[in-house]
Amino acid sequence: MAKIAWGITGAGHFLRESLDVAAALSGVEFFASEAGAEVLKIYGVTPPSAPREDKSASTFACRAFAAGTYDLLVIAPATSNSVAKFVYGISDTMITTLFAQAGKCRVPIVVLPTDTQEIIDTMGATKPMRIYARPVDLENVEKLKLFPGVKVAATAAELSAAIAEVRSRKE
Ligand SMILES: Cc1cc2nc3c(=O)[nH]c(=O)nc-3n(C[C@H](O)[C@H](O)[C@H](O)COP(=O)(O)O)c2cc1C
């Protein structure tokens, strides 16, 4: 069974939906950014297993990609902040380093960004809210789609389908 590293960034949008997708899968290990850990608490939700929070400056966990431990990296949900870093090659946090190292080790990546459309109607921690993605956020998602080995999902259903597609290639 393919093993998945699943990164959770500090996003409320798609958080519950992403964890629902993850809960239906086996062989998933979770990693949360510092903001991800905070937002999980704010939303009062917990992943199916405790997320790793690697606070090392170099992200020790990224060595696992070179070692072949994971067959797939999923980042869901992915904040506009992390997506911006992905597309400009910045890897100065755990999640951005996992993204960069998975790419360098040619491990497939699936990303569910929060900002894929101009108007985002989302369920906040306690009430529904409307967010307006900025042009820079939308442009960065388009740039991410051009990355080799990266699939960008726009909904939880697309996320689930993209993971299934990558897994079917491995098994
Ligand atoms: C409750 C809460 C919900 C948030 N939801 C989002 C979101 O849906 N999308 C987003 O881009 N940023 C969101 N943010 C802001 C990010 O957490 C913030 O930009 C953070 O620096 C991202 O860090 P990371 O990308 O390393 O996880 C949210 C912040 C809070 C406090």
Tab-separated table of N, CA and C in Angstrom, residues 5-159:
chain	number	residue	atom	x	y	z
A	5	ALA	N	2.533	11.153	2.667
A	5	ALA	CA	2.829	12.234	3.617
A	5	ALA	C	1.812	13.333	3.335
A	6	TRP	N	1.108	13.783	4.369
A	6	TRP	CA	0.006	14.740	4.179
A	6	TRP	C	0.310	16.008	4.970
A	7	GLY	N	0.547	17.103	4.273
A	7	GLY	CA	0.845	18.373	4.925
A	7	GLY	C	-0.412	19.210	5.127
A	8	ILE	N	-0.566	19.724	6.345
A	8	ILE	CA	-1.705	20.592	6.672
A	8	ILE	C	-1.143	21.979	6.968
A	9	THR	N	-1.529	22.977	6.175
A	9	THR	CA	-1.075	24.347	6.432
A	9	THR	C	-2.166	25.098	7.213
A	10	GLY	N	-1.904	26.360	7.497
A	10	GLY	CA	-2.783	27.116	8.400
A	10	GLY	C	-4.026	27.669	7.735
A	11	ALA	N	-4.815	26.794	7.120
A	11	ALA	CA	-6.014	27.232	6.395
A	11	ALA	C	-7.274	26.632	7.002
A	12	GLY	N	-8.283	27.486	7.144
A	12	GLY	CA	-9.582	26.994	7.587
A	12	GLY	C	-10.404	26.478	6.416
A	13	HIS	N	-10.257	27.172	5.257
A	13	HIS	CA	-11.018	26.750	4.079
A	13	HIS	C	-10.535	25.368	3.649
A	14	PHE	N	-11.462	24.480	3.371
A	14	PHE	CA	-11.171	23.097	2.962
A	14	PHE	C	-10.528	22.256	4.070
A	15	LEU	N	-10.453	22.764	5.298
A	15	LEU	CA	-9.786	21.976	6.351
A	15	LEU	C	-10.590	20.718	6.679
A	16	ARG	N	-11.854	20.911	7.015
A	16	ARG	CA	-12.672	19.737	7.383
A	16	ARG	C	-12.805	18.786	6.197
A	17	GLU	N	-12.998	19.363	4.994
A	17	GLU	CA	-13.172	18.527	3.789
A	17	GLU	C	-11.896	17.715	3.504
A	18	SER	N	-10.732	18.359	3.695
A	18	SER	CA	-9.466	17.660	3.448
A	18	SER	C	-9.309	16.487	4.411
A	19	LEU	N	-9.636	16.726	5.675
A	19	LEU	CA	-9.477	15.655	6.671
A	19	LEU	C	-10.477	14.534	6.434
A	20	ASP	N	-11.637	14.867	5.892
A	20	ASP	CA	-12.604	13.810	5.519
A	20	ASP	C	-12.016	12.915	4.436
A	21	VAL	N	-11.344	13.547	3.446
A	21	VAL	CA	-10.716	12.764	2.376
A	21	VAL	C	-9.615	11.879	2.974
A	22	ALA	N	-8.806	12.467	3.858
A	22	ALA	CA	-7.693	11.716	4.455
A	22	ALA	C	-8.209	10.541	5.298
A	23	ALA	N	-9.318	10.762	5.991
A	23	ALA	CA	-9.842	9.732	6.901
A	23	ALA	C	-10.259	8.465	6.151
A	24	ALA	N	-10.558	8.624	4.868
A	24	ALA	CA	-10.998	7.463	4.079
A	24	ALA	C	-9.810	6.662	3.533
A	25	LEU	N	-8.586	7.131	3.800
A	25	LEU	CA	-7.394	6.481	3.233
A	25	LEU	C	-6.597	5.776	4.326
A	26	SER	N	-5.789	4.806	3.907
A	26	SER	CA	-4.862	4.182	4.856
A	26	SER	C	-3.441	4.600	4.480
A	27	GLY	N	-2.525	4.408	5.420
A	27	GLY	CA	-1.117	4.691	5.148
A	27	GLY	C	-0.784	6.165	5.054
A	28	VAL	N	-1.504	6.984	5.816
A	28	VAL	CA	-1.275	8.437	5.768
A	28	VAL	C	-0.558	8.900	7.039
A	29	GLU	N	0.505	9.680	6.863
A	29	GLU	CA	1.189	10.307	7.995
A	29	GLU	C	1.034	11.823	7.845
A	30	PHE	N	0.644	12.496	8.913
A	30	PHE	CA	0.327	13.928	8.818
A	30	PHE	C	1.473	14.798	9.331
A	31	PHE	N	1.605	15.960	8.687
A	31	PHE	CA	2.567	16.980	9.089
A	31	PHE	C	1.808	18.300	9.133
A	32	ALA	N	1.966	19.062	10.191
A	32	ALA	CA	1.275	20.361	10.256
A	32	ALA	C	2.291	21.484	10.372
A	33	SER	N	2.068	22.558	9.602
A	33	SER	CA	2.889	23.762	9.782
A	33	SER	C	2.524	24.360	11.143
A	34	GLU	N	3.311	25.321	11.599
A	34	GLU	CA	2.981	25.942	12.900
A	34	GLU	C	1.590	26.549	12.843
A	35	ALA	N	1.303	27.248	11.728
A	35	ALA	CA	-0.032	27.848	11.575
A	35	ALA	C	-1.084	26.741	11.434
A	36	GLY	N	-0.702	25.644	10.779
A	36	GLY	CA	-1.632	24.522	10.633
A	36	GLY	C	-2.060	23.978	11.985
A	37	ALA	N	-1.088	23.815	12.886
A	37	ALA	CA	-1.403	23.300	14.227
A	37	ALA	C	-2.342	24.265	14.956
A	38	GLU	N	-2.104	25.573	14.766
A	38	GLU	CA	-2.966	26.568	15.431
A	38	GLU	C	-4.396	26.516	14.879
A	39	VAL	N	-4.488	26.459	13.557
A	39	VAL	CA	-5.829	26.498	12.938
A	39	VAL	C	-6.612	25.212	13.255
A	40	LEU	N	-5.920	24.087	13.342
A	40	LEU	CA	-6.607	22.844	13.753
A	40	LEU	C	-7.269	23.053	15.114
A	41	LYS	N	-6.530	23.706	16.019
A	41	LYS	CA	-7.086	23.957	17.374
A	41	LYS	C	-8.260	24.915	17.295
A	42	ILE	N	-8.095	26.002	16.512
A	42	ILE	CA	-9.166	27.007	16.405
A	42	ILE	C	-10.441	26.366	15.867
A	43	TYR	N	-10.273	25.477	14.871
A	43	TYR	CA	-11.443	24.814	14.269
A	43	TYR	C	-11.922	23.631	15.102
A	44	GLY	N	-11.109	23.230	16.089
A	44	GLY	CA	-11.513	22.122	16.954
A	44	GLY	C	-11.607	20.804	16.212
A	45	VAL	N	-10.708	20.614	15.235
A	45	VAL	CA	-10.715	19.345	14.495
A	45	VAL	C	-9.354	18.660	14.651
A	46	THR	N	-9.368	17.331	14.556
A	46	THR	CA	-8.117	16.582	14.686
A	46	THR	C	-7.993	15.614	13.511
A	47	PRO	N	-6.794	15.529	12.936
A	47	PRO	CA	-6.571	14.548	11.868
A	47	PRO	C	-6.697	13.130	12.437
A	48	PRO	N	-6.890	12.135	11.569
A	48	PRO	CA	-7.040	10.750	12.041
A	48	PRO	C	-5.863	10.267	12.897
A	49	SER	N	-4.646	10.799	12.662
A	49	SER	CA	-3.534	10.513	13.580
A	49	SER	C	-2.790	11.819	13.840
A	50	ALA	N	-2.080	11.872	14.982
A	50	ALA	CA	-1.455	13.142	15.401
A	50	ALA	C	-0.451	13.630	14.359
A	51	PRO	N	-0.558	14.910	13.951
A	51	PRO	CA	0.401	15.429	12.961
A	51	PRO	C	1.781	15.660	13.551
A	52	ARG	N	2.807	15.419	12.725
A	52	ARG	CA	4.173	15.721	13.160
A	52	ARG	C	4.423	17.198	12.972
A	53	GLU	N	5.097	17.797	13.946
A	53	GLU	CA	5.490	19.209	13.829
A	53	GLU	C	7.002	19.242	13.957
A	54	ASP	N	7.705	19.154	12.824
A	54	ASP	CA	9.164	19.121	12.814
A	54	ASP	C	9.677	20.553	12.940
A	55	LYS	N	10.236	20.869	14.103
A	55	LYS	CA	10.682	22.242	14.328
A	55	LYS	C	12.170	22.416	14.002
A	56	SER	N	12.810	21.389	13.446
A	56	SER	CA	14.223	21.525	13.082
A	56	SER	C	14.347	22.558	11.952
A	57	ALA	N	15.454	23.307	11.959
A	57	ALA	CA	15.628	24.360	10.950
A	57	ALA	C	15.690	23.769	9.550
A	58	SER	N	16.215	22.560	9.429
A	58	SER	CA	16.411	21.978	8.099
A	58	SER	C	15.305	21.007	7.699
A	59	THR	N	14.348	20.767	8.582
A	59	THR	CA	13.261	19.796	8.354
A	59	THR	C	13.823	18.385	8.160
A	60	PHE	N	14.157	17.738	9.287
A	60	PHE	CA	14.693	16.365	9.233
A	60	PHE	C	13.782	15.461	8.409
A	61	ALA	N	12.465	15.702	8.531
A	61	ALA	CA	11.493	14.797	7.899
A	61	ALA	C	11.661	14.718	6.386
A	62	CYS	N	12.268	15.752	5.780
A	62	CYS	CA	12.358	15.751	4.312
A	62	CYS	C	13.261	14.648	3.794
A	63	ARG	N	14.143	14.100	4.665
A	63	ARG	CA	15.049	13.028	4.227
A	63	ARG	C	14.269	11.787	3.805
A	64	ALA	N	13.054	11.660	4.342
A	64	ALA	CA	12.254	10.471	4.048
A	64	ALA	C	11.913	10.372	2.561
A	65	PHE	N	11.847	11.505	1.864
A	65	PHE	CA	11.517	11.448	0.430
A	65	PHE	C	12.667	10.837	-0.361
A	66	ALA	N	13.905	11.242	-0.010
A	66	ALA	CA	15.062	10.671	-0.698
A	66	ALA	C	15.195	9.187	-0.369
A	67	ALA	N	14.759	8.808	0.836
A	67	ALA	CA	14.870	7.406	1.268
A	67	ALA	C	13.753	6.545	0.679
A	68	GLY	N	12.802	7.166	-0.004
A	68	GLY	CA	11.723	6.401	-0.634
A	68	GLY	C	10.620	5.978	0.320
A	69	THR	N	10.526	6.660	1.465
A	69	THR	CA	9.506	6.287	2.456
A	69	THR	C	8.091	6.582	1.966
A	70	TYR	N	7.950	7.688	1.232
A	70	TYR	CA	6.608	8.105	0.789
A	70	TYR	C	6.476	7.996	-0.730
A	71	ASP	N	5.284	7.580	-1.154
A	71	ASP	CA	4.996	7.485	-2.587
A	71	ASP	C	4.271	8.723	-3.091
A	72	LEU	N	3.780	9.526	-2.150
A	72	LEU	CA	2.964	10.679	-2.545
A	72	LEU	C	2.997	11.729	-1.438
A	73	LEU	N	3.074	13.002	-1.835
A	73	LEU	CA	2.916	14.111	-0.891
A	73	LEU	C	1.624	14.833	-1.219
A	74	VAL	N	0.764	14.967	-0.219
A	74	VAL	CA	-0.471	15.741	-0.377
A	74	VAL	C	-0.360	16.967	0.526
A	75	ILE	N	-0.687	18.141	-0.011
A	75	ILE	CA	-0.761	19.328	0.844
A	75	ILE	C	-2.202	19.818	0.756
A	76	ALA	N	-2.947	19.615	1.805
A	76	ALA	CA	-4.366	19.970	1.790
A	76	ALA	C	-4.872	20.212	3.206
A	77	PRO	N	-5.390	21.398	3.470
A	77	PRO	CA	-5.451	22.528	2.550
A	77	PRO	C	-4.108	23.261	2.486
A	78	ALA	N	-3.915	24.009	1.386
A	78	ALA	CA	-2.676	24.777	1.203
A	78	ALA	C	-3.004	26.274	1.205
A	79	THR	N	-2.417	27.002	2.136
A	79	THR	CA	-2.659	28.454	2.214
A	79	THR	C	-2.071	29.181	1.007
A	80	SER	N	-2.546	30.413	0.780
A	80	SER	CA	-1.953	31.238	-0.282
A	80	SER	C	-0.493	31.535	0.039
A	81	ASN	N	-0.162	31.600	1.328
A	81	ASN	CA	1.220	31.833	1.748
A	81	ASN	C	2.125	30.676	1.310
A	82	SER	N	1.714	29.448	1.628
A	82	SER	CA	2.544	28.297	1.260
A	82	SER	C	2.594	28.124	-0.257
A	83	VAL	N	1.464	28.349	-0.946
A	83	VAL	CA	1.465	28.220	-2.418
A	83	VAL	C	2.444	29.221	-3.035
A	84	ALA	N	2.458	30.453	-2.518
A	84	ALA	CA	3.393	31.467	-3.040
A	84	ALA	C	4.833	30.991	-2.872
A	85	LYS	N	5.130	30.409	-1.710
A	85	LYS	CA	6.496	29.906	-1.484
A	85	LYS	C	6.799	28.727	-2.403
A	86	PHE	N	5.818	27.834	-2.574
A	86	PHE	CA	6.046	26.687	-3.478
A	86	PHE	C	6.497	27.187	-4.847
A	87	VAL	N	5.735	28.136	-5.401
A	87	VAL	CA	5.981	28.493	-6.808
A	87	VAL	C	7.252	29.316	-6.995
A	88	TYR	N	7.717	29.955	-5.926
A	88	TYR	CA	8.971	30.717	-6.051
A	88	TYR	C	10.171	29.958	-5.491
A	89	GLY	N	9.967	28.671	-5.199
A	89	GLY	CA	11.097	27.833	-4.784
A	89	GLY	C	11.605	28.139	-3.395
A	90	ILE	N	10.764	28.738	-2.563
A	90	ILE	CA	11.189	29.044	-1.186
A	90	ILE	C	10.851	27.847	-0.301
A	91	SER	N	11.846	27.381	0.451
A	91	SER	CA	11.594	26.247	1.352
A	91	SER	C	12.186	26.574	2.716
A	92	ASP	N	11.471	27.427	3.456
A	92	ASP	CA	11.965	27.874	4.759
A	92	ASP	C	11.042	27.474	5.904
A	93	THR	N	10.093	26.568	5.637
A	93	THR	CA	9.243	26.010	6.696
A	93	THR	C	9.155	24.510	6.435
A	94	MET	N	8.597	23.778	7.387
A	94	MET	CA	8.514	22.333	7.196
A	94	MET	C	7.741	21.980	5.932
A	95	ILE	N	6.562	22.577	5.757
A	95	ILE	CA	5.724	22.173	4.622
A	95	ILE	C	6.361	22.596	3.291
A	96	THR	N	6.928	23.796	3.241
A	96	THR	CA	7.547	24.219	1.973
A	96	THR	C	8.788	23.381	1.670
A	97	THR	N	9.478	22.915	2.714
A	97	THR	CA	10.634	22.049	2.490
A	97	THR	C	10.179	20.671	2.018
A	98	LEU	N	9.106	20.148	2.596
A	98	LEU	CA	8.585	18.857	2.119
A	98	LEU	C	8.200	18.965	0.649
A	99	PHE	N	7.566	20.087	0.280
A	99	PHE	CA	7.172	20.282	-1.122
A	99	PHE	C	8.413	20.292	-2.024
A	100	ALA	N	9.416	21.061	-1.636
A	100	ALA	CA	10.620	21.178	-2.473
A	100	ALA	C	11.348	19.837	-2.573
A	101	GLN	N	11.487	19.153	-1.451
A	101	GLN	CA	12.248	17.896	-1.462
A	101	GLN	C	11.495	16.787	-2.179
A	102	ALA	N	10.176	16.751	-2.050
A	102	ALA	CA	9.401	15.761	-2.805
A	102	ALA	C	9.614	16.000	-4.298
A	103	GLY	N	9.576	17.264	-4.711
A	103	GLY	CA	9.795	17.596	-6.125
A	103	GLY	C	11.178	17.166	-6.585
A	104	LYS	N	12.182	17.414	-5.749
A	104	LYS	CA	13.559	17.067	-6.126
A	104	LYS	C	13.791	15.558	-6.143
A	105	CYS	N	12.947	14.835	-5.409
A	105	CYS	CA	13.065	13.361	-5.395
A	105	CYS	C	12.053	12.730	-6.352
A	106	ARG	N	11.368	13.571	-7.122
A	106	ARG	CA	10.373	13.108	-8.111
A	106	ARG	C	9.274	12.259	-7.489
A	107	VAL	N	8.896	12.625	-6.274
A	107	VAL	CA	7.732	12.013	-5.629
A	107	VAL	C	6.515	12.848	-6.053
A	108	PRO	N	5.443	12.218	-6.552
A	108	PRO	CA	4.276	12.997	-6.992
A	108	PRO	C	3.664	13.811	-5.849
A	109	ILE	N	3.095	14.951	-6.229
A	109	ILE	CA	2.518	15.874	-5.229
A	109	ILE	C	1.108	16.249	-5.666
A	110	VAL	N	0.186	16.263	-4.705
A	110	VAL	CA	-1.173	16.754	-4.956
A	110	VAL	C	-1.437	17.898	-3.982
A	111	VAL	N	-1.903	19.042	-4.505
A	111	VAL	CA	-2.135	20.227	-3.660
A	111	VAL	C	-3.582	20.680	-3.798
A	112	LEU	N	-4.202	21.000	-2.672
A	112	LEU	CA	-5.538	21.624	-2.675
A	112	LEU	C	-5.396	23.037	-2.105
A	113	PRO	N	-5.183	24.043	-2.980
A	113	PRO	CA	-5.039	25.420	-2.478
A	113	PRO	C	-6.390	25.980	-2.024
A	114	THR	N	-6.334	26.908	-1.104
A	114	THR	CA	-7.589	27.525	-0.648
A	114	THR	C	-8.085	28.563	-1.651
A	115	ASP	N	-7.156	29.177	-2.395
A	115	ASP	CA	-7.523	30.340	-3.212
A	115	ASP	C	-7.516	30.003	-4.699
A	116	THR	N	-8.516	29.247	-5.147
A	116	THR	CA	-8.564	28.869	-6.561
A	116	THR	C	-9.638	29.640	-7.314
A	117	GLN	N	-10.439	30.412	-6.609
A	117	GLN	CA	-11.440	31.250	-7.290
A	117	GLN	C	-11.553	32.585	-6.577
A	118	GLU	N	-12.082	33.579	-7.325
A	118	GLU	CA	-12.064	34.945	-6.806
A	118	GLU	C	-12.902	35.096	-5.528
A	119	ILE	N	-14.057	34.479	-5.528
A	119	ILE	CA	-14.923	34.569	-4.344
A	119	ILE	C	-14.955	33.209	-3.665
A	120	ILE	N	-14.599	33.209	-2.386
A	120	ILE	CA	-14.544	31.951	-1.636
A	120	ILE	C	-15.553	32.025	-0.497
A	121	ASP	N	-16.605	31.244	-0.624
A	121	ASP	CA	-17.569	31.135	0.474
A	121	ASP	C	-17.171	29.929	1.305
A	122	THR	N	-16.886	30.174	2.565
A	122	THR	CA	-16.339	29.094	3.387
A	122	THR	C	-16.989	29.076	4.760
A	123	MET	N	-16.901	27.934	5.406
A	123	MET	CA	-17.379	27.838	6.782
A	123	MET	C	-16.207	28.146	7.698
A	124	GLY	N	-16.262	29.258	8.389
A	124	GLY	CA	-15.212	29.615	9.337
A	124	GLY	C	-15.281	28.699	10.556
A	125	ALA	N	-14.487	29.046	11.567
A	125	ALA	CA	-14.466	28.203	12.772
A	125	ALA	C	-15.850	28.150	13.413
A	126	THR	N	-16.558	29.275	13.346
A	126	THR	CA	-17.866	29.305	14.022
A	126	THR	C	-19.012	29.768	13.122
A	127	LYS	N	-18.689	30.479	12.020
A	127	LYS	CA	-19.778	30.946	11.166
A	127	LYS	C	-19.331	31.021	9.701
A	128	PRO	N	-20.288	31.007	8.760
A	128	PRO	CA	-19.909	31.111	7.350
A	128	PRO	C	-19.271	32.469	7.060
A	129	MET	N	-18.350	32.522	6.135
A	129	MET	CA	-17.734	33.787	5.766
A	129	MET	C	-17.383	33.818	4.281
A	130	ARG	N	-17.213	35.037	3.754
A	130	ARG	CA	-16.822	35.218	2.347
A	130	ARG	C	-15.450	35.878	2.289
A	131	ILE	N	-14.543	35.292	1.482
A	131	ILE	CA	-13.181	35.798	1.294
A	131	ILE	C	-13.011	36.091	-0.189
A	132	TYR	N	-12.231	37.119	-0.507
A	132	TYR	CA	-11.944	37.434	-1.914
A	132	TYR	C	-10.467	37.181	-2.190
A	133	ALA	N	-10.188	36.171	-3.011
A	133	ALA	CA	-8.783	35.886	-3.359
A	133	ALA	C	-8.239	37.053	-4.172
A	134	ARG	N	-6.971	37.393	-3.925
A	134	ARG	CA	-6.348	38.486	-4.672
A	134	ARG	C	-5.789	37.951	-5.990
A	135	PRO	N	-5.564	38.840	-6.971
A	135	PRO	CA	-4.976	38.370	-8.232
A	135	PRO	C	-3.689	37.582	-8.011
A	136	VAL	N	-2.841	38.030	-7.076
A	136	VAL	CA	-1.564	37.322	-6.864
A	136	VAL	C	-1.806	35.883	-6.392
A	137	ASP	N	-2.840	35.674	-5.579
A	137	ASP	CA	-3.132	34.318	-5.088
A	137	ASP	C	-3.569	33.419	-6.245
A	138	LEU	N	-4.433	33.975	-7.121
A	138	LEU	CA	-4.930	33.189	-8.263
A	138	LEU	C	-3.803	32.917	-9.260
A	139	GLU	N	-2.947	33.932	-9.475
A	139	GLU	CA	-1.815	33.756	-10.406
A	139	GLU	C	-0.866	32.667	-9.904
A	140	ASN	N	-0.635	32.645	-8.605
A	140	ASN	CA	0.287	31.639	-8.062
A	140	ASN	C	-0.268	30.222	-8.239
A	141	VAL	N	-1.583	30.069	-8.109
A	141	VAL	CA	-2.180	28.742	-8.335
A	141	VAL	C	-1.970	28.323	-9.788
A	142	GLU	N	-2.133	29.291	-10.719
A	142	GLU	CA	-1.904	28.961	-12.138
A	142	GLU	C	-0.448	28.543	-12.356
A	143	LYS	N	0.486	29.226	-11.694
A	143	LYS	CA	1.912	28.858	-11.825
A	143	LYS	C	2.159	27.459	-11.253
A	144	LEU	N	1.487	27.149	-10.153
A	144	LEU	CA	1.666	25.830	-9.528
A	144	LEU	C	1.226	24.714	-10.466
A	145	LYS	N	0.183	24.986	-11.256
A	145	LYS	CA	-0.331	23.961	-12.187
A	145	LYS	C	0.703	23.583	-13.240
A	146	LEU	N	1.692	24.461	-13.464
A	146	LEU	CA	2.716	24.194	-14.480
A	146	LEU	C	3.881	23.360	-13.952
A	147	PHE	N	3.895	23.108	-12.642
A	147	PHE	CA	4.998	22.329	-12.063
A	147	PHE	C	4.906	20.868	-12.490
A	148	PRO	N	6.008	20.298	-12.988
A	148	PRO	CA	5.971	18.870	-13.310
A	148	PRO	C	5.780	18.043	-12.037
A	149	GLY	N	4.956	17.011	-12.155
A	149	GLY	CA	4.751	16.113	-11.007
A	149	GLY	C	3.781	16.633	-9.978
A	150	VAL	N	3.170	17.817	-10.235
A	150	VAL	CA	2.233	18.395	-9.263
A	150	VAL	C	0.833	18.426	-9.854
A	151	LYS	N	-0.128	17.892	-9.122
A	151	LYS	CA	-1.532	17.997	-9.522
A	151	LYS	C	-2.208	18.976	-8.580
A	152	VAL	N	-2.974	19.918	-9.143
A	152	VAL	CA	-3.669	20.907	-8.328
A	152	VAL	C	-5.166	20.601	-8.365
A	153	ALA	N	-5.746	20.401	-7.191
A	153	ALA	CA	-7.182	20.134	-7.079
A	153	ALA	C	-7.891	21.425	-6.679
A	154	ALA	N	-9.135	21.563	-7.134
A	154	ALA	CA	-9.902	22.768	-6.793
A	154	ALA	C	-11.028	22.458	-5.811
A	155	THR	N	-11.302	21.184	-5.599
A	155	THR	CA	-12.368	20.777	-4.666
A	155	THR	C	-11.901	19.520	-3.931
A	156	ALA	N	-12.637	19.166	-2.881
A	156	ALA	CA	-12.299	17.940	-2.151
A	156	ALA	C	-12.494	16.718	-3.041
A	157	ALA	N	-13.499	16.754	-3.919
A	157	ALA	CA	-13.730	15.621	-4.826
A	157	ALA	C	-12.550	15.467	-5.789
A	158	GLU	N	-12.042	16.591	-6.292
A	158	GLU	CA	-10.872	16.532	-7.176
A	158	GLU	C	-9.639	16.034	-6.421
A	159	LEU	N	-9.531	16.429	-5.165
A	159	LEU	CA	-8.408	15.974	-4.334
A	159	LEU	C	-8.437	14.451	-4.219
